[in-house]
Amino acid sequence: GTIPISLGEALMLSQVDLGHNRVSGSVPAFGTDRMRLRELSLDENELTGSFEPILASLPTASMERLRLATNLFLGTIPTLIGEFQGLVEI
């Protein structure tokens, strides 16, 4: 299946773990700095697209863990990753 767009609008979520679920398609935009998301795990799926829109939609101040490995993403990791002050695991 795919990730519903409404997931990116759920501002009160602190963790999203969809790893190892055969999720496909693109990652919807998240609520940026209004969101309290600390952990996003999307590893081991069939997600597509590039990293830049995903990172640009995440809250840079609260993110601690970001797991995107083993998907079908294109391109390189943008320098925007340096803005995530609290990131302890990639």
XYZ file of C-alpha atoms in Angstrom:
90
model
C 0.000 0.000 0.000
C 0.905 3.665 0.129
C 1.272 6.204 2.925
C -1.920 8.276 3.205
C -1.537 12.047 2.825
C -3.459 12.503 6.080
C -0.525 11.003 8.016
C 1.499 14.126 7.265
C -1.267 16.243 8.786
C -1.285 14.436 12.147
C 0.514 17.105 14.162
C 0.378 15.310 17.518
C 2.321 12.201 16.436
C 5.736 11.786 17.992
C 6.680 8.496 16.285
C 5.832 6.960 12.919
C 7.135 3.453 12.264
C 6.163 1.944 8.924
C 9.403 0.030 8.482
C 9.377 -3.451 6.931
C 5.825 -3.101 5.568
C 6.209 -3.161 1.767
C 4.941 0.405 1.577
C 5.346 1.899 -1.903
C 4.998 5.259 -3.622
C 6.158 8.643 -2.415
C 6.351 10.003 1.126
C 3.709 12.687 1.847
C 4.742 16.079 3.195
C 4.705 16.350 6.973
C 3.595 19.349 9.059
C 7.091 20.883 9.364
C 7.884 22.704 12.609
C 4.296 22.550 13.863
C 4.672 18.791 14.167
C 6.066 17.059 17.243
C 7.554 14.171 15.299
C 10.719 12.775 16.904
C 11.115 9.506 15.034
C 10.347 8.513 11.445
C 11.070 4.923 10.413
C 10.368 4.075 6.788
C 13.198 1.617 6.233
C 12.898 -1.637 4.255
C 10.053 -0.553 1.943
C 9.631 0.332 -1.733
C 9.331 4.106 -1.370
C 10.308 6.356 -4.274
C 11.222 9.985 -4.892
C 14.089 12.097 -3.659
C 15.293 12.939 -0.163
C 14.961 16.735 -0.384
C 11.122 16.985 -0.158
C 11.043 14.485 2.699
C 13.648 16.343 4.754
C 12.178 19.755 3.935
C 8.820 18.734 5.423
C 10.152 17.374 8.724
C 10.550 19.375 11.959
C 14.261 20.142 12.237
C 14.199 20.922 15.978
C 12.514 17.780 17.301
C 13.700 14.967 15.008
C 15.918 12.428 16.786
C 15.759 9.335 14.561
C 15.333 9.107 10.804
C 15.368 5.696 9.156
C 15.023 5.692 5.368
C 17.407 2.873 4.360
C 16.633 0.177 1.798
C 14.083 1.959 -0.372
C 14.078 3.135 -3.987
C 14.926 6.795 -3.321
C 16.896 8.738 -5.946
C 19.701 11.246 -5.582
C 21.997 12.211 -2.767
C 21.280 13.277 0.789
C 21.013 17.093 0.715
C 22.965 19.412 2.991
C 19.631 20.212 4.644
C 20.319 17.193 6.870
C 22.749 19.429 8.799
C 19.830 21.531 10.094
C 18.494 18.687 12.235
C 20.101 19.685 15.561
C 18.804 16.783 17.652
C 19.300 13.964 15.171
C 21.097 11.084 16.902
C 20.382 8.282 14.420
C 20.167 8.196 10.640
